[in-house]
PDB file of C-alpha atoms in Angstrom:
ATOM      1  CA  UNK A 700      22.442 -26.818 -76.846  1.00 54.00           C
ATOM      2  CA  UNK A 701      22.030 -27.112 -80.651  1.00 60.00           C
ATOM      3  CA  UNK A 702      19.083 -28.824 -82.073  1.00 61.00           C
ATOM      4  CA  UNK A 703      19.737 -32.069 -83.608  1.00 75.00           C
ATOM      5  CA  UNK A 704      18.813 -32.247 -87.314  1.00 88.00           C
ATOM      6  CA  UNK A 705      15.062 -33.552 -88.045  1.00 94.00           C
ATOM      7  CA  UNK A 706      14.417 -35.043 -91.335  1.00 95.00           C
ATOM      8  CA  UNK A 707      10.978 -35.534 -92.929  1.00 94.00           C
ATOM      9  CA  UNK A 708      10.343 -38.333 -95.503  1.00 92.00           C
ATOM     10  CA  UNK A 709       6.842 -38.641 -97.315  1.00 91.00           C
ATOM     11  CA  UNK A 710       5.867 -42.167 -98.090  1.00 89.00           C
ATOM     12  CA  UNK A 711       2.731 -44.502 -98.182  1.00 87.00           C
ATOM     13  CA  UNK A 712       0.419 -41.672 -97.235  1.00 86.00           C
ATOM     14  CA  UNK A 713       2.296 -41.017 -94.102  1.00 90.00           C
ATOM     15  CA  UNK A 714       5.103 -38.396 -93.009  1.00 92.00           C
ATOM     16  CA  UNK A 715       8.238 -39.932 -91.291  1.00 94.00           C
ATOM     17  CA  UNK A 716      10.304 -37.917 -89.064  1.00 95.00           C
ATOM     18  CA  UNK A 717      13.877 -39.060 -88.152  1.00 94.00           C
ATOM     19  CA  UNK A 718      17.362 -38.050 -87.507  1.00 92.00           C
ATOM     20  CA  UNK A 719      18.505 -40.466 -90.447  1.00 91.00           C
ATOM     21  CA  UNK A 720      16.420 -41.875 -93.065  1.00 88.00           C
ATOM     22  CA  UNK A 721      15.958 -45.492 -92.666  1.00 90.00           C
ATOM     23  CA  UNK A 722      16.609 -47.782 -95.527  1.00 89.00           C
ATOM     24  CA  UNK A 723      12.771 -49.256 -95.251  1.00 90.00           C
ATOM     25  CA  UNK A 724       9.685 -47.454 -94.539  1.00 89.00           C
ATOM     26  CA  UNK A 725       8.738 -48.462 -90.886  1.00 89.00           C
ATOM     27  CA  UNK A 726       4.996 -47.947 -91.881  1.00 85.00           C
ATOM     28  CA  UNK A 727       4.688 -50.331 -94.754  1.00 88.00           C
ATOM     29  CA  UNK A 728       8.183 -51.849 -95.061  1.00 89.00           C
ATOM     30  CA  UNK A 729       8.853 -50.484 -98.522  1.00 87.00           C
ATOM     31  CA  UNK A 730      12.350 -49.759 -99.828  1.00 88.00           C
ATOM     32  CA  UNK A 731      12.736 -46.036 -99.337  1.00 88.00           C
ATOM     33  CA  UNK A 732      16.194 -46.002-101.326  1.00 81.00           C
ATOM     34  CA  UNK A 733      14.554 -46.767-104.462  1.00 75.00           C
ATOM     35  CA  UNK A 734      11.424 -44.784-103.883  1.00 75.00           C
ATOM     36  CA  UNK A 735      12.419 -41.926-106.111  1.00 77.00           C
ATOM     37  CA  UNK A 736      12.369 -37.991-105.533  1.00 79.00           C
ATOM     38  CA  UNK A 737       9.163 -37.940-103.704  1.00 76.00           C
ATOM     39  CA  UNK A 738      10.448 -39.797-100.783  1.00 83.00           C
ATOM     40  CA  UNK A 739      13.820 -37.940-100.654  1.00 88.00           C
ATOM     41  CA  UNK A 740      14.551 -36.766 -97.005  1.00 91.00           C
ATOM     42  CA  UNK A 741      13.846 -33.074 -96.391  1.00 93.00           C
ATOM     43  CA  UNK A 742      15.772 -31.286 -93.599  1.00 94.00           C
ATOM     44  CA  UNK A 743      13.474 -29.191 -91.554  1.00 94.00           C
ATOM     45  CA  UNK A 744      14.706 -25.722 -90.547  1.00 92.00           C
ATOM     46  CA  UNK A 745      14.806 -24.966 -87.020  1.00 93.00           C
ATOM     47  CA  UNK A 746      12.290 -22.060 -85.906  1.00 95.00           C
ATOM     48  CA  UNK A 747      14.972 -20.799 -83.517  1.00 96.00           C
ATOM     49  CA  UNK A 748      17.343 -17.997 -84.152  1.00 96.00           C
ATOM     50  CA  UNK A 749      20.300 -16.548 -82.452  1.00 96.00           C
ATOM     51  CA  UNK A 750      18.933 -13.305 -81.143  1.00 97.00           C
ATOM     52  CA  UNK A 751      21.955 -11.352 -81.111  1.00 98.00           C
ATOM     53  CA  UNK A 752      22.438 -11.786 -84.889  1.00 97.00           C
ATOM     54  CA  UNK A 753      18.776 -10.825 -85.594  1.00 97.00           C
ATOM     55  CA  UNK A 754      18.754  -6.915 -85.583  1.00 97.00           C
ATOM     56  CA  UNK A 755      15.652  -4.820 -85.035  1.00 97.00           C
ATOM     57  CA  UNK A 756      13.443  -7.820 -84.001  1.00 98.00           C
ATOM     58  CA  UNK A 757      10.939  -8.834 -81.465  1.00 98.00           C
ATOM     59  CA  UNK A 758      12.579 -11.936 -79.593  1.00 98.00           C
ATOM     60  CA  UNK A 759      10.972 -14.528 -77.560  1.00 98.00           C
ATOM     61  CA  UNK A 760      12.818 -16.894 -75.121  1.00 97.00           C
ATOM     62  CA  UNK A 761      12.188 -18.938 -72.008  1.00 95.00           C
ATOM     63  CA  UNK A 762      12.731 -17.061 -68.701  1.00 94.00           C
ATOM     64  CA  UNK A 763      14.914 -19.794 -67.713  1.00 91.00           C
ATOM     65  CA  UNK A 764      16.986 -22.067 -69.780  1.00 89.00           C
ATOM     66  CA  UNK A 765      16.317 -22.405 -73.383  1.00 92.00           C
ATOM     67  CA  UNK A 766      13.762 -23.962 -75.773  1.00 93.00           C
ATOM     68  CA  UNK A 767      15.703 -26.990 -76.486  1.00 90.00           C
ATOM     69  CA  UNK A 768      16.866 -27.780 -73.036  1.00 86.00           C
ATOM     70  CA  UNK A 769      14.038 -28.693 -70.654  1.00 76.00           C
ATOM     71  CA  UNK A 770      11.281 -25.985 -71.798  1.00 85.00           C
ATOM     72  CA  UNK A 771       7.988 -27.777 -71.092  1.00 83.00           C
ATOM     73  CA  UNK A 772       5.748 -25.675 -73.154  1.00 80.00           C
ATOM     74  CA  UNK A 773       4.044 -24.043 -70.064  1.00 83.00           C
ATOM     75  CA  UNK A 774       6.943 -22.094 -68.363  1.00 88.00           C
ATOM     76  CA  UNK A 775       7.258 -18.310 -68.426  1.00 93.00           C
ATOM     77  CA  UNK A 776       8.695 -16.601 -71.590  1.00 96.00           C
ATOM     78  CA  UNK A 777      10.741 -13.516 -71.640  1.00 97.00           C
ATOM     79  CA  UNK A 778      10.540 -11.039 -74.600  1.00 98.00           C
ATOM     80  CA  UNK A 779      12.897  -8.340 -75.871  1.00 98.00           C
ATOM     81  CA  UNK A 780      13.736  -5.806 -78.875  1.00 98.00           C
ATOM     82  CA  UNK A 781      17.125  -5.943 -80.517  1.00 98.00           C
ATOM     83  CA  UNK A 782      19.065  -3.110 -81.687  1.00 98.00           C
ATOM     84  CA  UNK A 783      20.756  -3.020 -85.063  1.00 96.00           C
ATOM     85  CA  UNK A 784      23.799  -4.607 -83.385  1.00 96.00           C
ATOM     86  CA  UNK A 785      21.827  -7.430 -81.679  1.00 97.00           C
ATOM     87  CA  UNK A 786      21.983  -5.858 -78.336  1.00 98.00           C
ATOM     88  CA  UNK A 787      18.639  -7.093 -76.892  1.00 98.00           C
ATOM     89  CA  UNK A 788      16.656  -4.577 -74.626  1.00 98.00           C
ATOM     90  CA  UNK A 789      14.458  -5.993 -72.187  1.00 98.00           C
ATOM     91  CA  UNK A 790      12.691  -5.103 -69.106  1.00 98.00           C
ATOM     92  CA  UNK A 791      11.976  -6.988 -65.713  1.00 98.00           C
ATOM     93  CA  UNK A 792      11.846  -6.326 -62.074  1.00 97.00           C
ATOM     94  CA  UNK A 793      15.440  -5.007 -62.134  1.00 97.00           C
ATOM     95  CA  UNK A 794      14.553  -2.455 -64.849  1.00 98.00           C
ATOM     96  CA  UNK A 795      15.916  -2.214 -68.470  1.00 98.00           C
ATOM     97  CA  UNK A 796      18.630  -4.702 -69.466  1.00 98.00           C
ATOM     98  CA  UNK A 797      20.896  -4.401 -72.478  1.00 98.00           C
ATOM     99  CA  UNK A 798      21.900  -7.904 -73.108  1.00 98.00           C
ATOM    100  CA  UNK A 799      24.881  -8.824 -75.448  1.00 97.00           C
ATOM    101  CA  UNK A 800      24.469 -12.499 -74.469  1.00 97.00           C
ATOM    102  CA  UNK A 801      21.933 -14.881 -73.258  1.00 96.00           C
ATOM    103  CA  UNK A 802      19.441 -14.669 -76.300  1.00 97.00           C
ATOM    104  CA  UNK A 803      21.220 -17.241 -78.472  1.00 96.00           C
ATOM    105  CA  UNK A 804      17.908 -19.357 -79.059  1.00 96.00           C
ATOM    106  CA  UNK A 805      14.810 -17.405 -79.646  1.00 96.00           C
ATOM    107  CA  UNK A 806      11.716 -16.973 -81.696  1.00 97.00           C
ATOM    108  CA  UNK A 807      12.491 -13.951 -83.845  1.00 98.00           C
ATOM    109  CA  UNK A 808       9.963 -11.699 -85.525  1.00 97.00           C
ATOM    110  CA  UNK A 809      11.685  -8.876 -87.738  1.00 96.00           C
ATOM    111  CA  UNK A 810      10.117  -5.520 -87.108  1.00 95.00           C
ATOM    112  CA  UNK A 811      11.548  -3.324 -89.882  1.00 91.00           C
ATOM    113  CA  UNK A 812      11.391  -3.840 -93.643  1.00 86.00           C
ATOM    114  CA  UNK A 813      14.374  -2.943 -95.816  1.00 81.00           C
ATOM    115  CA  UNK A 814      12.561  -0.016 -97.394  1.00 79.00           C
ATOM    116  CA  UNK A 815      12.129   1.671 -94.053  1.00 82.00           C
ATOM    117  CA  UNK A 816      15.514   3.756 -94.426  1.00 81.00           C
ATOM    118  CA  UNK A 817      14.729   6.450 -91.897  1.00 86.00           C
ATOM    119  CA  UNK A 818      13.707   3.998 -89.235  1.00 89.00           C
ATOM    120  CA  UNK A 819      16.679   1.733 -89.946  1.00 88.00           C
ATOM    121  CA  UNK A 820      18.912   4.805 -89.501  1.00 91.00           C
ATOM    122  CA  UNK A 821      17.388   5.760 -86.202  1.00 95.00           C
ATOM    123  CA  UNK A 822      16.272   2.581 -84.563  1.00 96.00           C
ATOM    124  CA  UNK A 823      18.977   2.449 -81.978  1.00 96.00           C
ATOM    125  CA  UNK A 824      18.638   6.009 -81.017  1.00 97.00           C
ATOM    126  CA  UNK A 825      14.815   5.547 -80.560  1.00 97.00           C
ATOM    127  CA  UNK A 826      15.236   2.420 -78.594  1.00 98.00           C
ATOM    128  CA  UNK A 827      17.711   4.041 -76.190  1.00 98.00           C
ATOM    129  CA  UNK A 828      15.713   6.980 -75.701  1.00 98.00           C
ATOM    130  CA  UNK A 829      12.573   4.862 -74.916  1.00 98.00           C
ATOM    131  CA  UNK A 830      14.410   2.647 -72.564  1.00 98.00           C
ATOM    132  CA  UNK A 831      15.520   5.695 -70.513  1.00 98.00           C
ATOM    133  CA  UNK A 832      11.821   6.736 -69.786  1.00 98.00           C
ATOM    134  CA  UNK A 833      10.844   6.637 -66.006  1.00 97.00           C
ATOM    135  CA  UNK A 834       8.023   4.340 -66.685  1.00 97.00           C
ATOM    136  CA  UNK A 835      10.714   1.578 -66.972  1.00 98.00           C
ATOM    137  CA  UNK A 836      12.201   2.189 -63.730  1.00 98.00           C
ATOM    138  CA  UNK A 837      12.618  -0.951 -61.588  1.00 98.00           C
ATOM    139  CA  UNK A 838       9.874  -0.106 -59.073  1.00 97.00           C
ATOM    140  CA  UNK A 839       7.287   0.316 -61.902  1.00 97.00           C
ATOM    141  CA  UNK A 840       7.489  -3.276 -62.765  1.00 97.00           C
ATOM    142  CA  UNK A 841       4.370  -5.514 -62.116  1.00 97.00           C
ATOM    143  CA  UNK A 842       4.350  -9.045 -63.179  1.00 94.00           C
ATOM    144  CA  UNK A 843       1.061  -9.161 -64.874  1.00 93.00           C
ATOM    145  CA  UNK A 844       0.342  -5.466 -65.959  1.00 95.00           C
ATOM    146  CA  UNK A 845       3.676  -3.774 -66.503  1.00 97.00           C
ATOM    147  CA  UNK A 846       6.100  -6.242 -67.758  1.00 98.00           C
ATOM    148  CA  UNK A 847       8.638  -7.130 -70.478  1.00 98.00           C
ATOM    149  CA  UNK A 848       5.766  -7.527 -73.131  1.00 98.00           C
ATOM    150  CA  UNK A 849       4.365  -4.262 -71.902  1.00 98.00           C
ATOM    151  CA  UNK A 850       7.891  -2.642 -72.643  1.00 98.00           C
ATOM    152  CA  UNK A 851       8.304  -4.305 -76.077  1.00 98.00           C
ATOM    153  CA  UNK A 852       4.742  -3.645 -77.349  1.00 98.00           C
ATOM    154  CA  UNK A 853       4.917  -0.029 -76.048  1.00 98.00           C
ATOM    155  CA  UNK A 854       8.076   0.522 -78.056  1.00 98.00           C
ATOM    156  CA  UNK A 855       6.685  -0.941 -81.036  1.00 97.00           C
ATOM    157  CA  UNK A 856       3.295   0.990 -80.938  1.00 97.00           C
ATOM    158  CA  UNK A 857       5.455   4.208 -80.520  1.00 96.00           C
ATOM    159  CA  UNK A 858       7.186   3.363 -83.720  1.00 95.00           C
ATOM    160  CA  UNK A 859       4.156   2.492 -85.441  1.00 94.00           C
ATOM    161  CA  UNK A 860       2.210   5.650 -84.286  1.00 95.00           C
ATOM    162  CA  UNK A 861       5.032   7.879 -85.349  1.00 92.00           C
ATOM    163  CA  UNK A 862       4.765   6.576 -88.721  1.00 89.00           C
ATOM    164  CA  UNK A 863       1.088   7.065 -88.795  1.00 91.00           C
ATOM    165  CA  UNK A 864       0.012   3.482 -88.060  1.00 92.00           C
ATOM    166  CA  UNK A 865      -2.418   2.377 -85.399  1.00 95.00           C
ATOM    167  CA  UNK A 866      -1.401   1.075 -81.889  1.00 96.00           C
ATOM    168  CA  UNK A 867      -2.006  -2.656 -81.313  1.00 97.00           C
ATOM    169  CA  UNK A 868      -3.238  -4.521 -78.229  1.00 97.00           C
ATOM    170  CA  UNK A 869      -1.216  -7.389 -76.852  1.00 96.00           C
ATOM    171  CA  UNK A 870      -3.795  -9.710 -78.365  1.00 97.00           C
ATOM    172  CA  UNK A 871      -3.730  -8.107 -81.752  1.00 97.00           C
ATOM    173  CA  UNK A 872       0.145  -8.147 -81.895  1.00 97.00           C
ATOM    174  CA  UNK A 873       0.226 -11.695 -80.665  1.00 97.00           C
ATOM    175  CA  UNK A 874      -2.445 -12.849 -83.343  1.00 97.00           C
ATOM    176  CA  UNK A 875      -0.796 -11.020 -86.351  1.00 96.00           C
ATOM    177  CA  UNK A 876       2.906 -11.514 -85.604  1.00 95.00           C
ATOM    178  CA  UNK A 877       3.624 -13.997 -82.824  1.00 96.00           C
ATOM    179  CA  UNK A 878       1.071 -16.979 -82.918  1.00 95.00           C
ATOM    180  CA  UNK A 879       2.077 -18.558 -86.262  1.00 95.00           C
ATOM    181  CA  UNK A 880       5.809 -18.698 -85.304  1.00 95.00           C
ATOM    182  CA  UNK A 881       4.873 -19.929 -81.744  1.00 94.00           C
ATOM    183  CA  UNK A 882       2.850 -22.647 -83.328  1.00 94.00           C
ATOM    184  CA  UNK A 883       5.695 -23.649 -85.544  1.00 95.00           C
ATOM    185  CA  UNK A 884       8.103 -23.720 -82.707  1.00 95.00           C
ATOM    186  CA  UNK A 885       5.594 -25.923 -80.703  1.00 93.00           C
ATOM    187  CA  UNK A 886       5.536 -28.453 -83.517  1.00 93.00           C
ATOM    188  CA  UNK A 887       9.160 -28.555 -83.888  1.00 94.00           C
ATOM    189  CA  UNK A 888       9.710 -29.094 -80.075  1.00 93.00           C
ATOM    190  CA  UNK A 889       7.161 -31.943 -80.156  1.00 92.00           C
ATOM    191  CA  UNK A 890       9.246 -33.644 -82.892  1.00 93.00           C
ATOM    192  CA  UNK A 891      12.463 -33.011 -80.921  1.00 92.00           C
ATOM    193  CA  UNK A 892      10.774 -34.606 -77.998  1.00 90.00           C
ATOM    194  CA  UNK A 893       9.443 -37.631 -79.917  1.00 92.00           C
ATOM    195  CA  UNK A 894      12.813 -38.348 -81.581  1.00 93.00           C
ATOM    196  CA  UNK A 895      14.472 -38.150 -78.225  1.00 89.00           C
ATOM    197  CA  UNK A 896      12.552 -41.565 -77.475  1.00 89.00           C
ATOM    198  CA  UNK A 897      12.325 -43.282 -80.976  1.00 92.00           C
ATOM    199  CA  UNK A 898      14.394 -43.413 -84.022  1.00 93.00           C
ATOM    200  CA  UNK A 899      11.297 -42.586 -86.406  1.00 94.00           C
ATOM    201  CA  UNK A 900       7.824 -40.635 -85.568  1.00 94.00           C
ATOM    202  CA  UNK A 901       5.107 -41.542 -88.034  1.00 93.00           C
ATOM    203  CA  UNK A 902       2.365 -39.192 -88.737  1.00 91.00           C
ATOM    204  CA  UNK A 903      -0.506 -40.337 -91.037  1.00 89.00           C
ATOM    205  CA  UNK A 904      -0.849 -37.917 -93.713  1.00 83.00           C
ATOM    206  CA  UNK A 905      -4.535 -37.051 -93.161  1.00 74.00           C
ATOM    207  CA  UNK A 906      -3.733 -36.505 -89.512  1.00 57.00           C
ATOM    208  CA  UNK A 907      -0.765 -34.036 -90.467  1.00 49.00           C
ATOM    209  CA  UNK A 908      -2.996 -32.221 -92.743  1.00 53.00           C
ATOM    210  CA  UNK A 909      -5.663 -31.763 -90.046  1.00 39.00           C
ATOM    211  CA  UNK A 910      -2.784 -30.195 -87.882  1.00 49.00           C
ATOM    212  CA  UNK A 911      -1.775 -27.506 -90.400  1.00 45.00           C
TER     213      UNK A 911
END
């Protein structure tokens, strides 16, 4: 399911989130049509990406379903690494999968910068070689200690160390690369949920600033 557009309107020290900008501010009753550029609606970008169009990225999606279709914020998540062509390598109790579909709505963290020419060139080869290691056979899978995140982070750390970088723990990687995007996604999902039940969701500006 595609996300319905979310608009943000700033007016009378409040942020109004809506699908369509109302003619009058529901907080103060003022006319929004003549409120000038400061009150012009701004469309919020969705934090979710089509994973198969995100090359060389760390991808996160719900294990079942999608973020915008029933995800409750607590269900299990699944992660993978995309190839240069958007094939998503991921590991579970059945071993390594190379998915050409199923990752259409993801949180995406790019892993390679444009100036990393050699890595760009050899990414797919490295990813395929890594996925063939015996440590990723199905019987090695363990839900808590040897799982999809273990697979993805081990590949990332292997690439980092080959380039002279330090390996990252799960906590370090999450803090540095995942947390900000996960929080952005959570805020967006909350807005979608609020607007499923009301035309306008009002957030006092000082409250919003405290959340940022």
